[in-house]
Amino acid sequence: MRLITFAAATALAITTAATAAQAREWRGWNIHPPEYPVSTGMEYFAEEIEKRSDGELTAKVFHSGVLGDQPDAIEQVREGALDWAVFNFGPLGAISPEVNITSLPFIFGSVDAMHQVMDSPVGEEIGDGLRAIGLEPLGYFDSGARSFYHREKLIRTPADLEGQKFRVMGNELYVDMVAELGGNATPMPYADVFQALQTGVIDGAENNYPSYESSGHYEAAKYYSNSEHLILPECLCINKALFDGLPPEQQEMLKEVGQEAAELQREEWAEREEASKAKVLEAGVEIVEIEDKAAFQELMQPVYDKFLEENPEQAELIDKVRAAQE
């Protein structure tokens, strides 16, 4: 009798938790302003899951980082204090070796190659690294290719980075990358970069065209060098415990909508990238296309060697990422 009572209580607890998750509005973290492609994808996700669940699931997006900076938000979604978000793989990689593979400089040959990998079974293996830290991936957004920009000069060769201070996201791989190029990496929150550029606390930073433009960084650093050293996915993620507590049909619906949101975001991203580039050019930004990246790529071997020394079990997955692009 005691066993039956315990089983019934357990089933009731699971049902109650699932019902509570369905009844309340899920809070979604977003670092970008409302008009950004990531924001559009998130709003689509929120609208569609409410529609397709007949109102059982509701979600709201909090834009512009109003719920905190990215590292804090990652921890909050992992712990369930926030419910869902879109996170860049840069800071996620600091806590997941599988995810960190995507932060190895020049690991992807192009943005299309990154999409190809993340939408393949190899992407599923990388996604297992997210599940292991409490995040369920529902779709992989685009964040374009990241390149260097500087307050006073163009970066044409690695020698141009010598002794220069560049802001990077909080990930040891980026610190090592800049160090191997001769520069000094300065991790700092995204919200602090504009003032740091204006005041000369840093000499430059690195990011994609839409972020460079929407943040206003181009006003303080008018020299953009198209190195494309990082091509990072972003993850539309939900707290894994929350996801696991939902009925299978709702889980499948979330995955379906998540992939649709990713496809929409990628389309809007490509358009925004061109528009952002045109806007900064019109504002007087000087852009150089680094077509031969070999001089940069050749200096990255120590970064790979250090990563594999610390994570030897990831060697096979690195080979799979490379093979999936061939």
Coordinates of C-alpha atoms in Angstrom, one line a residue:
M1 CA 0.0 0.0 0.0
R2 CA 2.9 2.3 0.9
L3 CA 4.5 1.7 -2.5
I4 CA 1.3 2.5 -4.3
T5 CA 0.8 5.6 -2.3
F6 CA 4.4 6.8 -3.1
A7 CA 4.0 6.1 -6.8
A8 CA 0.7 8.0 -6.9
A9 CA 2.3 10.9 -5.0
T10 CA 5.2 10.9 -7.5
A11 CA 2.9 10.9 -10.5
L12 CA 0.9 13.7 -8.9
A13 CA 4.1 15.8 -8.4
I14 CA 5.1 15.4 -12.0
T15 CA 1.7 16.2 -13.2
T16 CA 1.5 19.3 -11.0
A17 CA 4.9 20.5 -12.1
A18 CA 4.0 20.1 -15.8
T19 CA 0.6 21.9 -15.2
A20 CA 2.4 24.8 -13.5
A21 CA 4.9 25.1 -16.4
Q22 CA 2.0 25.3 -18.8
A23 CA -0.1 27.7 -16.7
R24 CA 2.5 30.5 -16.3
E25 CA 4.1 32.7 -18.9
W26 CA 7.7 31.7 -19.7
R27 CA 10.2 34.5 -19.5
G28 CA 12.7 34.7 -22.4
W29 CA 16.0 36.6 -22.2
N30 CA 17.4 38.5 -25.2
I31 CA 20.4 40.7 -25.4
H32 CA 19.4 42.4 -28.6
P33 CA 17.0 45.4 -29.3
P34 CA 13.4 44.5 -30.5
E35 CA 14.1 45.2 -34.2
Y36 CA 17.0 42.7 -34.4
P37 CA 16.7 39.5 -36.4
V38 CA 17.3 37.4 -33.2
S39 CA 14.4 39.3 -31.6
T40 CA 12.1 38.6 -34.6
G41 CA 12.9 34.9 -34.4
M42 CA 12.1 34.8 -30.7
E43 CA 8.9 36.7 -31.1
Y44 CA 7.8 34.2 -33.8
F45 CA 8.6 31.4 -31.4
A46 CA 6.5 32.9 -28.6
E47 CA 3.5 33.6 -30.8
E48 CA 3.5 30.2 -32.5
I49 CA 3.8 28.1 -29.4
E50 CA 0.8 29.9 -27.9
K51 CA -1.2 29.5 -31.1
R52 CA -0.3 25.8 -31.6
S53 CA -0.9 24.9 -27.9
D54 CA -4.3 26.6 -27.9
G55 CA -3.0 29.0 -25.2
E56 CA -1.6 26.3 -22.9
L57 CA 1.9 27.6 -23.4
T58 CA 2.7 31.3 -23.3
A59 CA 6.0 33.1 -23.5
K60 CA 7.3 36.6 -23.4
V61 CA 10.6 38.0 -24.7
F62 CA 12.5 40.6 -22.7
H63 CA 14.7 42.4 -25.1
S64 CA 17.9 44.6 -24.8
G65 CA 19.4 42.6 -21.9
V66 CA 17.0 44.1 -19.4
L67 CA 17.1 40.8 -17.4
G68 CA 20.9 40.9 -17.0
D69 CA 24.0 40.2 -19.0
Q70 CA 24.6 37.0 -20.9
P71 CA 26.7 35.0 -18.4
D72 CA 24.2 35.6 -15.7
A73 CA 21.3 34.8 -18.0
I74 CA 22.9 31.5 -19.0
E75 CA 23.0 30.5 -15.3
Q76 CA 19.5 31.6 -14.7
V77 CA 18.1 29.5 -17.6
R78 CA 20.1 26.5 -16.5
E79 CA 18.7 26.8 -13.0
G80 CA 15.2 27.6 -14.1
A81 CA 15.0 31.2 -12.8
L82 CA 14.5 32.2 -16.4
D83 CA 12.8 29.8 -18.9
W84 CA 14.3 30.3 -22.3
A85 CA 16.6 32.5 -24.3
V86 CA 18.9 32.8 -27.3
F87 CA 22.5 32.5 -26.3
N88 CA 25.7 32.9 -28.4
F89 CA 27.9 29.9 -28.4
G90 CA 30.9 32.0 -27.3
P91 CA 30.0 32.2 -23.6
L92 CA 28.1 28.9 -23.7
G93 CA 31.4 27.2 -24.8
A94 CA 33.1 28.3 -21.6
I95 CA 31.0 25.7 -19.7
S96 CA 30.6 23.0 -22.5
P97 CA 33.6 21.5 -24.3
E98 CA 31.3 20.2 -27.2
V99 CA 29.9 23.7 -27.7
N100 CA 33.3 25.2 -27.4
I101 CA 34.5 23.4 -30.5
T102 CA 32.5 26.0 -32.5
S103 CA 34.7 28.7 -31.0
L104 CA 37.9 27.4 -32.3
P105 CA 39.1 30.1 -34.8
F106 CA 38.3 29.4 -38.4
I107 CA 36.7 26.0 -37.6
F108 CA 33.9 26.8 -40.1
G109 CA 34.8 27.7 -43.6
S110 CA 31.7 29.9 -44.2
V111 CA 28.4 30.8 -42.7
D112 CA 26.7 28.2 -45.0
A113 CA 29.1 25.6 -43.7
M114 CA 28.2 26.4 -40.1
H115 CA 24.5 26.0 -40.9
Q116 CA 25.2 22.7 -42.7
V117 CA 27.0 21.3 -39.6
M118 CA 24.5 22.5 -37.0
D119 CA 21.5 21.1 -39.0
S120 CA 23.3 17.7 -39.3
P121 CA 23.7 14.8 -36.9
V122 CA 27.0 16.4 -35.9
G123 CA 25.0 19.4 -34.7
E124 CA 23.0 17.0 -32.6
E125 CA 26.2 15.8 -30.9
I126 CA 27.1 19.4 -30.2
G127 CA 23.6 19.8 -28.8
D128 CA 24.3 17.0 -26.3
G129 CA 26.8 19.3 -24.8
L130 CA 24.0 21.8 -24.1
R131 CA 21.7 19.2 -22.7
A132 CA 24.5 18.2 -20.3
I133 CA 24.5 21.7 -18.8
G134 CA 20.7 21.9 -18.4
L135 CA 19.7 23.5 -21.7
E136 CA 17.5 22.0 -24.4
P137 CA 18.4 23.3 -27.9
L138 CA 15.3 24.0 -30.1
G139 CA 17.0 25.8 -33.0
Y140 CA 20.3 27.3 -34.1
F141 CA 20.3 30.9 -35.1
D142 CA 22.8 32.8 -37.2
S143 CA 25.2 35.3 -35.8
G144 CA 27.3 35.8 -38.9
A145 CA 31.0 36.0 -39.1
R146 CA 32.9 38.0 -36.4
S147 CA 35.7 40.4 -37.5
F148 CA 38.0 42.9 -35.9
Y149 CA 37.4 46.6 -35.7
H150 CA 39.6 49.4 -34.4
R151 CA 39.6 53.0 -33.3
E152 CA 42.5 54.2 -35.4
K153 CA 43.6 51.7 -38.1
L154 CA 42.7 48.7 -40.3
I155 CA 43.9 45.3 -39.5
R156 CA 45.5 43.8 -42.6
T157 CA 48.0 41.3 -41.1
P158 CA 48.5 39.8 -37.6
A159 CA 51.3 42.3 -37.1
D160 CA 48.6 45.0 -37.0
L161 CA 47.3 43.5 -33.7
E162 CA 50.7 43.7 -32.0
G163 CA 50.2 45.2 -28.5
Q164 CA 46.6 46.3 -29.2
K165 CA 43.8 45.8 -26.6
F166 CA 40.7 44.1 -28.0
R167 CA 37.5 43.3 -26.2
V168 CA 36.4 39.7 -26.5
M169 CA 33.6 37.7 -25.0
G170 CA 34.2 35.7 -21.8
N171 CA 35.9 32.6 -23.2
E172 CA 39.5 31.5 -22.8
L173 CA 39.7 30.5 -26.4
Y174 CA 39.3 34.1 -27.5
V175 CA 41.9 35.3 -25.1
D176 CA 44.3 32.7 -26.5
M177 CA 43.4 33.6 -30.1
V178 CA 44.1 37.3 -29.7
A179 CA 47.3 36.5 -27.8
E180 CA 48.6 34.3 -30.6
L181 CA 47.9 37.2 -33.0
G182 CA 50.1 39.4 -30.8
G183 CA 47.3 41.4 -29.1
N184 CA 45.9 41.7 -25.6
A185 CA 42.4 40.4 -25.1
T186 CA 40.1 42.1 -22.6
P187 CA 36.9 40.3 -21.7
M188 CA 34.1 42.7 -20.8
P189 CA 30.3 42.9 -20.9
Y190 CA 28.9 43.9 -24.2
A191 CA 27.1 46.9 -22.7
D192 CA 30.5 48.4 -21.6
V193 CA 32.2 48.2 -25.0
F194 CA 31.0 51.5 -26.6
Q195 CA 32.3 53.6 -23.7
A196 CA 35.6 51.6 -23.6
L197 CA 36.1 52.4 -27.3
Q198 CA 35.2 56.0 -26.9
T199 CA 37.6 56.5 -23.9
G200 CA 40.4 54.4 -25.3
V201 CA 40.3 51.8 -22.6
I202 CA 40.4 49.3 -25.5
D203 CA 41.8 49.8 -29.0
G204 CA 39.2 47.7 -30.7
A205 CA 36.7 44.8 -30.5
E206 CA 35.4 42.1 -32.8
N207 CA 31.8 41.3 -33.9
N208 CA 29.5 40.9 -36.9
Y209 CA 28.2 43.8 -39.0
P210 CA 24.7 43.9 -37.4
S211 CA 26.0 44.1 -33.9
Y212 CA 28.8 46.6 -34.9
E213 CA 26.1 48.8 -36.4
S214 CA 23.2 48.4 -33.9
S215 CA 25.5 49.0 -30.9
G216 CA 26.8 52.2 -32.4
H217 CA 30.4 50.8 -32.1
Y218 CA 31.1 52.0 -35.6
E219 CA 30.8 55.6 -34.3
A220 CA 33.8 55.0 -32.0
A221 CA 35.8 52.5 -34.1
K222 CA 35.6 53.4 -37.8
Y223 CA 38.0 50.7 -39.2
Y224 CA 36.5 47.3 -39.9
S225 CA 38.7 44.4 -41.1
N226 CA 36.8 41.5 -42.4
S227 CA 38.9 38.7 -40.8
E228 CA 35.9 36.4 -40.2
H229 CA 37.9 34.5 -37.6
L230 CA 34.8 33.2 -35.8
I231 CA 31.5 32.0 -37.2
L232 CA 29.4 31.2 -34.2
P233 CA 25.9 29.7 -34.0
E234 CA 23.4 31.0 -31.4
C235 CA 21.1 28.6 -29.6
L236 CA 17.3 29.0 -29.0
C237 CA 17.3 27.2 -25.7
I238 CA 14.8 26.3 -23.0
N239 CA 15.5 25.1 -19.5
K240 CA 15.9 21.3 -19.9
A241 CA 13.9 20.4 -16.8
L242 CA 11.0 22.5 -18.0
F243 CA 11.2 20.9 -21.4
D244 CA 11.4 17.3 -20.0
G245 CA 8.3 18.0 -17.9
L246 CA 6.1 18.7 -21.0
P247 CA 4.1 16.1 -22.8
P248 CA 5.8 14.5 -25.8
E249 CA 3.5 16.2 -28.3
Q250 CA 4.3 19.6 -26.9
Q251 CA 8.1 18.8 -26.9
E252 CA 7.8 17.9 -30.6
M253 CA 5.8 21.1 -31.3
L254 CA 8.5 23.2 -29.6
K255 CA 11.3 21.6 -31.7
E256 CA 9.3 22.2 -34.9
V257 CA 8.6 25.9 -34.0
G258 CA 12.2 26.4 -32.9
Q259 CA 13.5 25.2 -36.3
E260 CA 11.0 27.5 -38.1
A261 CA 12.2 30.4 -35.9
A262 CA 15.8 29.6 -36.9
E263 CA 15.0 29.6 -40.6
L264 CA 13.2 32.9 -40.3
Q265 CA 16.0 34.4 -38.3
R266 CA 18.6 33.3 -40.8
E267 CA 16.8 34.9 -43.6
E268 CA 16.3 38.1 -41.8
W269 CA 20.0 38.0 -40.6
A270 CA 21.3 37.8 -44.2
E271 CA 19.2 40.9 -45.1
R272 CA 20.2 42.8 -42.0
E273 CA 23.9 42.0 -42.5
E274 CA 23.8 43.7 -45.9
A275 CA 21.8 46.6 -44.6
S276 CA 24.2 47.1 -41.6
K277 CA 27.2 47.0 -43.9
A278 CA 25.7 49.6 -46.2
K279 CA 24.8 51.8 -43.2
V280 CA 28.3 51.8 -41.7
L281 CA 29.9 52.4 -45.1
E282 CA 27.6 55.4 -45.6
A283 CA 28.7 56.7 -42.1
G284 CA 32.3 56.7 -43.2
V285 CA 33.6 53.4 -41.9
E286 CA 36.6 52.1 -43.8
I287 CA 36.4 48.3 -44.6
V288 CA 39.1 46.0 -45.8
E289 CA 38.4 42.5 -47.1
I290 CA 41.0 40.0 -45.9
E291 CA 40.7 37.5 -48.7
D292 CA 43.8 35.5 -47.8
K293 CA 43.4 34.5 -44.2
A294 CA 46.3 32.1 -44.2
A295 CA 48.6 34.3 -42.1
F296 CA 45.9 34.5 -39.4
Q297 CA 45.0 30.8 -39.6
E298 CA 48.6 29.6 -39.4
L299 CA 49.0 31.2 -36.0
M300 CA 46.0 29.3 -34.5
Q301 CA 47.6 25.9 -34.1
P302 CA 48.6 26.5 -30.5
V303 CA 45.0 27.4 -29.7
Y304 CA 43.8 24.1 -31.1
D305 CA 46.7 22.2 -29.3
K306 CA 45.8 23.7 -26.0
F307 CA 42.1 22.9 -26.4
L308 CA 42.8 19.3 -27.3
E309 CA 45.3 19.0 -24.4
E310 CA 42.5 20.0 -22.0
N311 CA 39.8 18.2 -23.9
P312 CA 41.3 15.1 -25.6
E313 CA 37.9 13.4 -25.8
Q314 CA 36.7 16.1 -28.3
A315 CA 39.2 15.3 -31.0
E316 CA 36.8 13.0 -32.8
L317 CA 34.0 15.6 -32.8
I318 CA 36.4 18.2 -34.2
D319 CA 37.1 15.8 -37.1
K320 CA 33.4 15.3 -37.6
V321 CA 32.8 19.1 -37.8
R322 CA 35.5 19.4 -40.4
A323 CA 34.3 16.4 -42.4
A324 CA 30.7 17.6 -42.4
Q325 CA 31.8 20.7 -44.4
E326 CA 33.6 18.7 -47.2

